[in-house]
XYZ file of C-alpha atoms in Angstrom:
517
model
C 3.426 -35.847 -66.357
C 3.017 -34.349 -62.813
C 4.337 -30.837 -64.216
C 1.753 -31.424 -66.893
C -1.093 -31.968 -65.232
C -0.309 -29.210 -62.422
C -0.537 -26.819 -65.465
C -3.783 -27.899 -66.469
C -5.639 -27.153 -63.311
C -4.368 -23.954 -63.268
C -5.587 -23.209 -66.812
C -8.783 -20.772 -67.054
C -8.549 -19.435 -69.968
C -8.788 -20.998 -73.795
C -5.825 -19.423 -75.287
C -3.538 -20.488 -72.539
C -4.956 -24.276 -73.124
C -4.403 -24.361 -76.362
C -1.148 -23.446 -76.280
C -0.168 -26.098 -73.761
C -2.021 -28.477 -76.216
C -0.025 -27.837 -79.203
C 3.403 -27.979 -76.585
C 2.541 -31.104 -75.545
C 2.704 -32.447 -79.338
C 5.624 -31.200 -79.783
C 7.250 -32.711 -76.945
C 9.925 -35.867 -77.428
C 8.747 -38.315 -76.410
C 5.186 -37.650 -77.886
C 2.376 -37.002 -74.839
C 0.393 -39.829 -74.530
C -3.567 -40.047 -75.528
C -4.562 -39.947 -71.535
C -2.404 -36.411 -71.268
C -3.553 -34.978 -74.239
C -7.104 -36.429 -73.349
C -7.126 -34.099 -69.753
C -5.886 -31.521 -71.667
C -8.891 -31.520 -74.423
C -11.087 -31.818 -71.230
C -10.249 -28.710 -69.816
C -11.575 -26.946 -72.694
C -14.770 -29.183 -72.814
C -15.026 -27.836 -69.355
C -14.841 -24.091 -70.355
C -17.970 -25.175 -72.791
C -15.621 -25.500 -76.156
C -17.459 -28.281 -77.203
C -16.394 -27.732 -81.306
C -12.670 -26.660 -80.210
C -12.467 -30.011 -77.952
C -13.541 -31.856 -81.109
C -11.408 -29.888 -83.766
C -8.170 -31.220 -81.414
C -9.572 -34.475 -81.297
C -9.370 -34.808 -85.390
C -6.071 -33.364 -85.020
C -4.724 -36.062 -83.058
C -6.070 -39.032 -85.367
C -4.623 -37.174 -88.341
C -1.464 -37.154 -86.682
C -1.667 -41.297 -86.146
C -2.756 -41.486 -82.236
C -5.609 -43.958 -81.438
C -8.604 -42.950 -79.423
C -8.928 -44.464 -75.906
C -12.373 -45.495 -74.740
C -12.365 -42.012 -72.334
C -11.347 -40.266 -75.401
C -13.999 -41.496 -77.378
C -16.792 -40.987 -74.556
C -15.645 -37.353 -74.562
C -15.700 -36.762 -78.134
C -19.471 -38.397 -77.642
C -20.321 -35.795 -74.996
C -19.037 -32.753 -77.410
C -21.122 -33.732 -79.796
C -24.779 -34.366 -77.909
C -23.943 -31.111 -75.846
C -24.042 -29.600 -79.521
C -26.957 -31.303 -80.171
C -25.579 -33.209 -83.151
C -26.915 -36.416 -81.463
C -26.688 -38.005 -84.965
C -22.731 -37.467 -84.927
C -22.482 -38.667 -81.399
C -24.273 -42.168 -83.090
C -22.503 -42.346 -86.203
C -19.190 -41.848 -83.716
C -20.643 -44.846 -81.469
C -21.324 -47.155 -84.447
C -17.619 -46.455 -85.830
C -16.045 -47.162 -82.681
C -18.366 -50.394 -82.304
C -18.105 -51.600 -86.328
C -13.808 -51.056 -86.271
C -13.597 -52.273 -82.542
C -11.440 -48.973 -81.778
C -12.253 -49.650 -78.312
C -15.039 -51.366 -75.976
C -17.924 -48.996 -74.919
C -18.653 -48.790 -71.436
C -21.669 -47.582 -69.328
C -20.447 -44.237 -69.385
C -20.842 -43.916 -73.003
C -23.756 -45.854 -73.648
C -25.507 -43.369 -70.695
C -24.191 -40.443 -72.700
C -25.906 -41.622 -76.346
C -28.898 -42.524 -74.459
C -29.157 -39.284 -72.418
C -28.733 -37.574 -75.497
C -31.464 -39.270 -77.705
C -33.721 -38.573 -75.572
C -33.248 -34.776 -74.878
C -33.356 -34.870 -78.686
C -36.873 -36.470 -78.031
C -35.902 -39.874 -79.986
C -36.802 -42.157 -77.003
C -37.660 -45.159 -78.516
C -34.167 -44.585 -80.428
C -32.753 -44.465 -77.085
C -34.603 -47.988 -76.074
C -33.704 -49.855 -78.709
C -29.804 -48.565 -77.951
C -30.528 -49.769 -74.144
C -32.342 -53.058 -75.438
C -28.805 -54.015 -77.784
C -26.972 -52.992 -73.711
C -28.678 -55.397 -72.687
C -27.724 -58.260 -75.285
C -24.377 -57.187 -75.202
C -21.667 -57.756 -72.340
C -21.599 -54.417 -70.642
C -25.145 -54.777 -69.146
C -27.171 -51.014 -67.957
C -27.328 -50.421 -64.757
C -29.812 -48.347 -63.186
C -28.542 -45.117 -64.797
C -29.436 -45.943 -68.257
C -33.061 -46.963 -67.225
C -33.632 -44.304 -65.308
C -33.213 -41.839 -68.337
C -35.391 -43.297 -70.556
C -38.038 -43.977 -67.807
C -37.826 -40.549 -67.157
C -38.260 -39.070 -70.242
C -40.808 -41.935 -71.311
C -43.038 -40.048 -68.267
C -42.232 -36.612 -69.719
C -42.900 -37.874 -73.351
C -46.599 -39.018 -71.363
C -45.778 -42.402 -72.078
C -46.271 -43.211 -68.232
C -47.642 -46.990 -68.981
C -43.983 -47.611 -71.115
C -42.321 -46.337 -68.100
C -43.874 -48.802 -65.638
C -43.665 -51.689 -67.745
C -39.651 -50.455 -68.294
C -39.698 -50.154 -64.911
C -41.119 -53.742 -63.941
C -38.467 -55.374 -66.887
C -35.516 -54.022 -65.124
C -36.426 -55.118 -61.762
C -36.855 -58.449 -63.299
C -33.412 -58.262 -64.605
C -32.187 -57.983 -61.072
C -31.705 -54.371 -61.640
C -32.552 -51.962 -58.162
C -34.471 -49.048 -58.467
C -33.143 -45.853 -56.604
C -34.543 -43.025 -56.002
C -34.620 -41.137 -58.911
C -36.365 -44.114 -60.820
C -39.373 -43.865 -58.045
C -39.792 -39.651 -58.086
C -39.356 -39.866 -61.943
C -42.627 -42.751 -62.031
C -44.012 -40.267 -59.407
C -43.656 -37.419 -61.242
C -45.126 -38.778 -64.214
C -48.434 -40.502 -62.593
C -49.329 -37.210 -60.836
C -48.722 -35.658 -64.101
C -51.736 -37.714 -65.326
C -53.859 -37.458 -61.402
C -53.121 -40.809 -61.113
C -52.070 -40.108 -57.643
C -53.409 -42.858 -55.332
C -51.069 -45.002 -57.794
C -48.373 -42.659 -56.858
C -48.703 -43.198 -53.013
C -48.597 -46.624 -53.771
C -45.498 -46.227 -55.965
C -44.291 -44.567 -52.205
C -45.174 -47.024 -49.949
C -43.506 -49.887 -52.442
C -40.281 -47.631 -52.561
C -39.926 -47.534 -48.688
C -40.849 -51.337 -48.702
C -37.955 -52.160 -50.859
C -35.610 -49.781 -48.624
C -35.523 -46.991 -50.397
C -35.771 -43.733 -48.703
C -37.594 -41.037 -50.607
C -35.967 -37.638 -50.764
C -37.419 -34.061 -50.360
C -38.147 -33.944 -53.974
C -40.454 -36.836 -54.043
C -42.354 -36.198 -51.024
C -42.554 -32.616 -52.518
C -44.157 -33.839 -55.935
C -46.970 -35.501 -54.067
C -47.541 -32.463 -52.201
C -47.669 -30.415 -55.165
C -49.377 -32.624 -56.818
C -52.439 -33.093 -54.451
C -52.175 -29.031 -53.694
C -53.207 -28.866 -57.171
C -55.907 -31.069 -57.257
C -57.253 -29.184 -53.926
C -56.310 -31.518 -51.408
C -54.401 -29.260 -49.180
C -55.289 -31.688 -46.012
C -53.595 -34.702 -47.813
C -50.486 -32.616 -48.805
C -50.150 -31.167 -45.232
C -50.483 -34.916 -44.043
C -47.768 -36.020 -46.441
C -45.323 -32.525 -45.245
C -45.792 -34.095 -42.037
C -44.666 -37.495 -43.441
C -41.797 -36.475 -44.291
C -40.961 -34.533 -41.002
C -41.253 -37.686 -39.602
C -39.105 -39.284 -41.475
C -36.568 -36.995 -40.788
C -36.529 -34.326 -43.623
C -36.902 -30.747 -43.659
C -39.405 -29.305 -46.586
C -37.590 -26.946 -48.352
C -39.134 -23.399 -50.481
C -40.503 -25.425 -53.268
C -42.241 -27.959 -51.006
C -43.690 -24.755 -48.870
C -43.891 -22.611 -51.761
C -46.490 -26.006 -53.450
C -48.568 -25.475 -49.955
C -49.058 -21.703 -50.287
C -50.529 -22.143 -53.751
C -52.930 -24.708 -52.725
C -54.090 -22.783 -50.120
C -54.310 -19.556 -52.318
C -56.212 -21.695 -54.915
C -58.350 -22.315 -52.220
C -58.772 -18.843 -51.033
C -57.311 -19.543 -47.892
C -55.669 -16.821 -47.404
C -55.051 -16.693 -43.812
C -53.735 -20.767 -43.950
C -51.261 -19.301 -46.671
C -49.701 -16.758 -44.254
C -49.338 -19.645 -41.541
C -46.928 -21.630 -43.590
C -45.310 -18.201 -44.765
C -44.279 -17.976 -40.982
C -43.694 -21.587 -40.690
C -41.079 -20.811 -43.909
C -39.344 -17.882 -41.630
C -39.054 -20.008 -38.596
C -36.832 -22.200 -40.825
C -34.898 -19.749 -42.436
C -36.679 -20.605 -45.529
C -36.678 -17.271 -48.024
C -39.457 -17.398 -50.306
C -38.690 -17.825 -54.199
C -40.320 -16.389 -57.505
C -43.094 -19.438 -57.077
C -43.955 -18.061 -53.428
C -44.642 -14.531 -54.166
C -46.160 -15.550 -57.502
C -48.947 -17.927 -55.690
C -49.540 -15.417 -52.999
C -49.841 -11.873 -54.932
C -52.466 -13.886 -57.324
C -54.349 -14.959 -53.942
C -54.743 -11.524 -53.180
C -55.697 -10.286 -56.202
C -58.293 -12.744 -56.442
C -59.852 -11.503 -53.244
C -59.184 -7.971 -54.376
C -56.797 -7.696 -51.331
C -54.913 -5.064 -53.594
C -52.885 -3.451 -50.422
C -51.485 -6.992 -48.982
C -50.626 -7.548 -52.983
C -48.908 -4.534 -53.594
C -46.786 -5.022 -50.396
C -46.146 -8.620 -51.255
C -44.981 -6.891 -55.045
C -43.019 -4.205 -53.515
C -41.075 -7.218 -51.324
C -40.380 -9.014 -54.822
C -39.262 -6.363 -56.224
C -36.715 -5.390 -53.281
C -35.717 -9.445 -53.247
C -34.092 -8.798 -57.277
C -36.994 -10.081 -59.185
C -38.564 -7.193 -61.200
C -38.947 -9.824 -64.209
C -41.042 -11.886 -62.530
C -43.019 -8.255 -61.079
C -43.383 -7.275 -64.462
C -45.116 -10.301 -65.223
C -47.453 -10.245 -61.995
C -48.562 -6.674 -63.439
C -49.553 -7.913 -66.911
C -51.864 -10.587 -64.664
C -53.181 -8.056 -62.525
C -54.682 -5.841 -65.680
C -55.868 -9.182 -66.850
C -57.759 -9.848 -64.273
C -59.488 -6.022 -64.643
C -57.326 -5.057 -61.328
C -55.508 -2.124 -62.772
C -52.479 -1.586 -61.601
C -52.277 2.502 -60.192
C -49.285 5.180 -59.643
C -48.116 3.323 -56.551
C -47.362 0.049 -57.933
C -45.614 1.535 -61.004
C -43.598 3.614 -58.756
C -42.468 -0.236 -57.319
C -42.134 -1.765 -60.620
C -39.694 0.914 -62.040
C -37.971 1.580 -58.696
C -37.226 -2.652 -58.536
C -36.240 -2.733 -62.334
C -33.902 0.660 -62.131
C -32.439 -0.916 -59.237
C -31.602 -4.243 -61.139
C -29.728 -2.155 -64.265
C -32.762 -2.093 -66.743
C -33.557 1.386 -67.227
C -33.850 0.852 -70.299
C -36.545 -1.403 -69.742
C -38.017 0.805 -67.745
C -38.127 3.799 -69.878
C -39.286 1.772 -72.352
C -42.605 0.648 -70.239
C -42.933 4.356 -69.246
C -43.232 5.255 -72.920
C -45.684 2.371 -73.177
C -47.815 3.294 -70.716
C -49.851 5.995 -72.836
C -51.962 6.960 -70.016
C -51.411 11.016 -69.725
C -52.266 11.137 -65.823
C -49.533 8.478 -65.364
C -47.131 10.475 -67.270
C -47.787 13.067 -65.107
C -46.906 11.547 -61.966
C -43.089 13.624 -60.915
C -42.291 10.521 -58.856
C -41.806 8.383 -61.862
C -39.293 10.654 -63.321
C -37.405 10.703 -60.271
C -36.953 6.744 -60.034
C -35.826 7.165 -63.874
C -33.512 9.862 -63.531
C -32.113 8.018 -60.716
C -32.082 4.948 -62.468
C -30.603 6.411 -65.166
C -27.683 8.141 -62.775
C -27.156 5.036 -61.492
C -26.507 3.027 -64.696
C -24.256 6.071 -65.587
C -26.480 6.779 -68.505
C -26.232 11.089 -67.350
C -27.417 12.283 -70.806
C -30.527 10.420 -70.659
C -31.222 11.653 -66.673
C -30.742 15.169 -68.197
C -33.402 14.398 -71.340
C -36.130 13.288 -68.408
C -35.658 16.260 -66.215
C -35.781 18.758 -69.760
C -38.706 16.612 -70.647
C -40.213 16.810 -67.259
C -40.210 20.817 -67.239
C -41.206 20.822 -70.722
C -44.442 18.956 -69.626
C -44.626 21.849 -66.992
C -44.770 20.008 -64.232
C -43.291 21.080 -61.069
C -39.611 20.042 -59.823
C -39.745 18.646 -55.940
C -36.693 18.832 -53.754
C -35.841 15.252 -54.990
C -36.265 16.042 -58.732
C -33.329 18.762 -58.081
C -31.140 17.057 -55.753
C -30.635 13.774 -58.414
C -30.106 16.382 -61.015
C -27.527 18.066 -59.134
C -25.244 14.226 -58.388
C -25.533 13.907 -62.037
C -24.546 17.410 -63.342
C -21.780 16.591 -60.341
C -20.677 13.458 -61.302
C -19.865 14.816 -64.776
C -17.592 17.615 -63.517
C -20.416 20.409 -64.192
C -19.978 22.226 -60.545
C -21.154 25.750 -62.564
C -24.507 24.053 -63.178
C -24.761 22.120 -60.394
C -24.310 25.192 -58.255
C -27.161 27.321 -60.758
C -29.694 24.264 -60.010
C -29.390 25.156 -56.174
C -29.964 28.477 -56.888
C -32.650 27.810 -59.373
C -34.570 25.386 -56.854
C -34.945 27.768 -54.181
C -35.936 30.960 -56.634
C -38.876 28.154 -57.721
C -39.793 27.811 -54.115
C -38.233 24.322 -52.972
C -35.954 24.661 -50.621
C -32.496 22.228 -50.398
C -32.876 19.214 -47.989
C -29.975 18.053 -45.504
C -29.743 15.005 -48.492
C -29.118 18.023 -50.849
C -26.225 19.537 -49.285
C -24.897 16.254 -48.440
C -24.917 14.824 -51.926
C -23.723 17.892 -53.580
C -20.866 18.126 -50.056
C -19.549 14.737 -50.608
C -19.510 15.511 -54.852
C -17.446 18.444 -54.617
C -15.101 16.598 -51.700
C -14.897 13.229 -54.342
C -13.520 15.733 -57.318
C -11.431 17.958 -54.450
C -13.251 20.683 -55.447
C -12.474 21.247 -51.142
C -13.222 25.565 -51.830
C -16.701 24.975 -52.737
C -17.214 21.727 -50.839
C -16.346 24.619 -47.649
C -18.667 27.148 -49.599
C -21.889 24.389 -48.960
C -20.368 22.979 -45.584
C -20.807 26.444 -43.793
C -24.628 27.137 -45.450
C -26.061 23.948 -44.267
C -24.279 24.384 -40.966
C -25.581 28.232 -40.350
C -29.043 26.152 -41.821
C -29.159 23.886 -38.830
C -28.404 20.743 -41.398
C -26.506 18.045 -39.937
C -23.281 16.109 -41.839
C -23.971 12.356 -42.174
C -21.755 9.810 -41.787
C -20.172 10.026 -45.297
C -19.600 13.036 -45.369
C -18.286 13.196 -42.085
C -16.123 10.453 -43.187
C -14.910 12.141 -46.355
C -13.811 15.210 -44.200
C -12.084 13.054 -41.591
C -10.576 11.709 -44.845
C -8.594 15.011 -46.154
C -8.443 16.139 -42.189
C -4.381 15.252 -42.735
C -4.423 17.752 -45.544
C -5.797 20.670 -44.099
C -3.250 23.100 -42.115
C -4.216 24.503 -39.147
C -5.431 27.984 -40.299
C -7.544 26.851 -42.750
C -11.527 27.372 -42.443
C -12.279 23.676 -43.281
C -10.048 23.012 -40.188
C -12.660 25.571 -38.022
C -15.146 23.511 -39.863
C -14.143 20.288 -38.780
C -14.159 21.704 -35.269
C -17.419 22.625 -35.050
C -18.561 19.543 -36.766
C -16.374 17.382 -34.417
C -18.263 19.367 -31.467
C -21.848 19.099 -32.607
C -21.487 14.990 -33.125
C -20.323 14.716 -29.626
C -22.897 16.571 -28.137
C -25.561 14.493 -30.116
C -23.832 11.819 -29.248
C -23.947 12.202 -25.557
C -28.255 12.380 -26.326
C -28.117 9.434 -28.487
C -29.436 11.667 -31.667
C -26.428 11.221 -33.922
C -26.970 10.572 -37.805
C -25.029 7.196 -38.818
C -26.887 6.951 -41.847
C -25.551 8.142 -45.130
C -27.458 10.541 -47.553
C -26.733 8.990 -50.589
C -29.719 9.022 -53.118
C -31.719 5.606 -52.476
């Protein structure tokens, strides 16, 4: 059994449990329901709900009874699949034949389930025939259907569940007092809610974060910041640190407010606890600008989303800010695209560039570099290409950025001939290669050991006055073993070797790399 079960926690995948499954049926003497039961459950963990249950029919066909944590899983399968019905019929079965005796576990699993499938008062008469029955709920059960009783706004049928199972001799927790909080603020019922509080700490039991934070949000709603700050300071007292969403509830009452200025003093009160703001912060702070038309301390705040990973969320703040007839211009779709290209949907952004129909925006050279360099980024070269031949098409005019993407992409295909004819082609247009230029297309040639014309571009940006940066001093240091004595590159390395020590010794060297941002 020890073997056994030392192969199951090192199981990951589903083929590799399954066949351990159907070895342990075959074994003499026959694996008992508890081993085959921790075997089933490592699939239920991978989120094989139907498999787990498929294996489960197997073994009654094959004449092995169900134990009460076989049955509870088999229950679980079936509400995680939503087929809440099955998981009753199951539970009457086992109850009608007596196949075993439920426990709390199960009855909290039917219960649980019911109600996500929004049959609460299913769920309550299933708790009310617990509570005739020998295995009595505990505080588990009630808590569910209290719970969802609040979210179903059935708040009055919570309280009075509530004030039945303390008569029972049953202790609230917690979660039975922020659920009943929740759902009285839900209604603006919240002077019943502080007392709901105070009654919770006189029975000695300590409220958490979260239900400190749902008055707060709560009365930040309602526009009583001064009662919310009094309650954050509540809880300081008592010990607990607010956390983002608790801050984060603050910030939007104070931007509901228009106080703007109070908004930016819990910001800082955020950083001074290593707080980072969330979607909810940024949300609650760009719309508090754009209400006061503060458009430059929005776009900041929107550039800062997008650079946190959230360009969803910035695509949504944009659809609000033309709704509210503050148009977004060049600058904040520069953001938008730059955050979304740099989260692998250039697709998406493309796709709101096409949308966009405004000609002037169109126009804008910037926004085809962020999408060609999205697009070189994602790997998608072809469609990088299509831009910059759309681009010139729409005659507008190449800048040294434009050229220097194109010339990593035609690179990172293997296209040296027409990388090379872009560099000439830039500078008979009149845009002259950057040190990034030579750098990129350096470190390109040097990644494909194309070393002959990586020394061909290493000599013009030197006799330029261009400096290497620290890739590309690291990729020559790299082949530096390679390179015999005679060679140019070696005179090359020489002089570059030279030049960083004497910019060194003035505290002007270039550690930062060139790559294309």
């Amino acid at each position: 059994m020890y073997a056994a079960n030392k192969g199951v926690a090192k199981i990951t995948k589903l083929n590799d449990a399954l066949q351990l499954f159907d070895q342990m049926l075959q074994r003499k003497p026959q694996s008992s329901i508890l081993e085959l039961t921790r075997q089933i459950s490592v699939i239920v963990r991978m989120g094989h709900y139907s498999t787990a249950l498929s294996l489960f029919k197997r073994i009654n066909l094959m004449g092995i009874s169900s134990d009460v944590y076989a049955m509870n899983i088999s229950i679980n399968c079936h509400c995680r699949l939503n087929q809440v019905f099955e998981a009753v019929e199951l539970f009457k079965k086992l109850v009608k034949e007596k196949i075993c005796e439920p426990n709390q576990v199960m009855y909290g699993t039917i219960i649980n389930g019911l109600c996500k499938a929004g049959h609460t008062s299913k769920a309550l008469e299933l708790l009310r025939f617990m509570e005739a029955g020998s295995c009595k709920p505990c505080v588990d059960q009630y808590n569910n259907i209290i719970d969802f009783l609040c979210k179903d706004r059935m708040v009055d049928a919570a309280l009075e569940l509530f004030t039945k199972m303390v008569e029972k001799g049953v202790p609230a927790d917690v979660i039975t007092y922020s659920s009943l909080i929740q759902g009285l603020c839900n209604f603006g019922r919240e002077t019943e809610a502080v007392r709901m509080l105070k009654d919770m700490e006189e029975k000695g039991v300590s409220p958490s974060v979260h239900t400190y934070t749902i008055l707060v949000d709560s009365f930040c709603k309602q526009g009583y910041v001064k009662k919310a700050e009094c309650t954050v300071q509540k809880m300081v007292q008592r010990g607990l640190d607010p956390d983002v969403v608790t801050y984060s509830a603050l910030i939007d009452g104070y931007c509901l407010r228009g106080e703007l200025d109070e908004a930016k003093k819990v910001v800082d009160r955020m950083v001074e606890r290593d707080l980072v703001p969330n979607i909810i912060t940024f949300n609650s702070l760009i719309n508090g600008y754009c209400k006061k038309r503060y458009i430059d301390d929005a776009r900041h705040l929107f550039r800062e989303m997008q650079d946190k990973g959230h360009p969803a969320a910035a695509r949504e703040l944009l659809n609000e800010m033309q709704a509210k007839g503050l148009p977004p211009d060049i600058c904040t779709y520069r953001i938008l695209f730059h955050g979304m290209c740099n989260n692998g949907e250039c697709s998406d952004a493309l796709a709101l560039f096409r949308s966009m129909g405004s000609n002037e925006l169109m126009k804008d050279v910037g926004l085809y570099n962020i999408l060609m360099n999205g697009s070189r980024k994602c790997g998608k070269h072809k469609l990088a290409m299509d831009l910059f031949d759309e681009l010139c098409l729409r005659r507008l005019k190449p800048n040294v950025r434009t050229y220097t993407v194109m010339i990593s992409v035609h690179c990172q295909q293997g296209l040296f001939g027409k990388a090379k004819d872009l560099v000439k082609k830039m500078e008979e247009n009149g845009c002259l290669a950057s040190s990034v230029t030579y750098n990129v297309i350096v470190q390109e040639f040097f990644k494909q050991k194309e070393f002959r014309e990586a020394k061909i571009f290493l000599e013009e940006m030197i006799n330029r006055g261009f400096s290497t940066d620290a890739t590309t001093f690291s990729l020559l240091l790299h082949i530096t073993p390679k390179i015999r004595q005679d060679s140019p590159m070696q005179t090359i390395l020489e002089h570059l070797i030279s030049d960083a020590d004497k910019r060194r010794n003035v505290g002007i060297l270039d550690s930062t790399s060139s790559s294309i941002p």
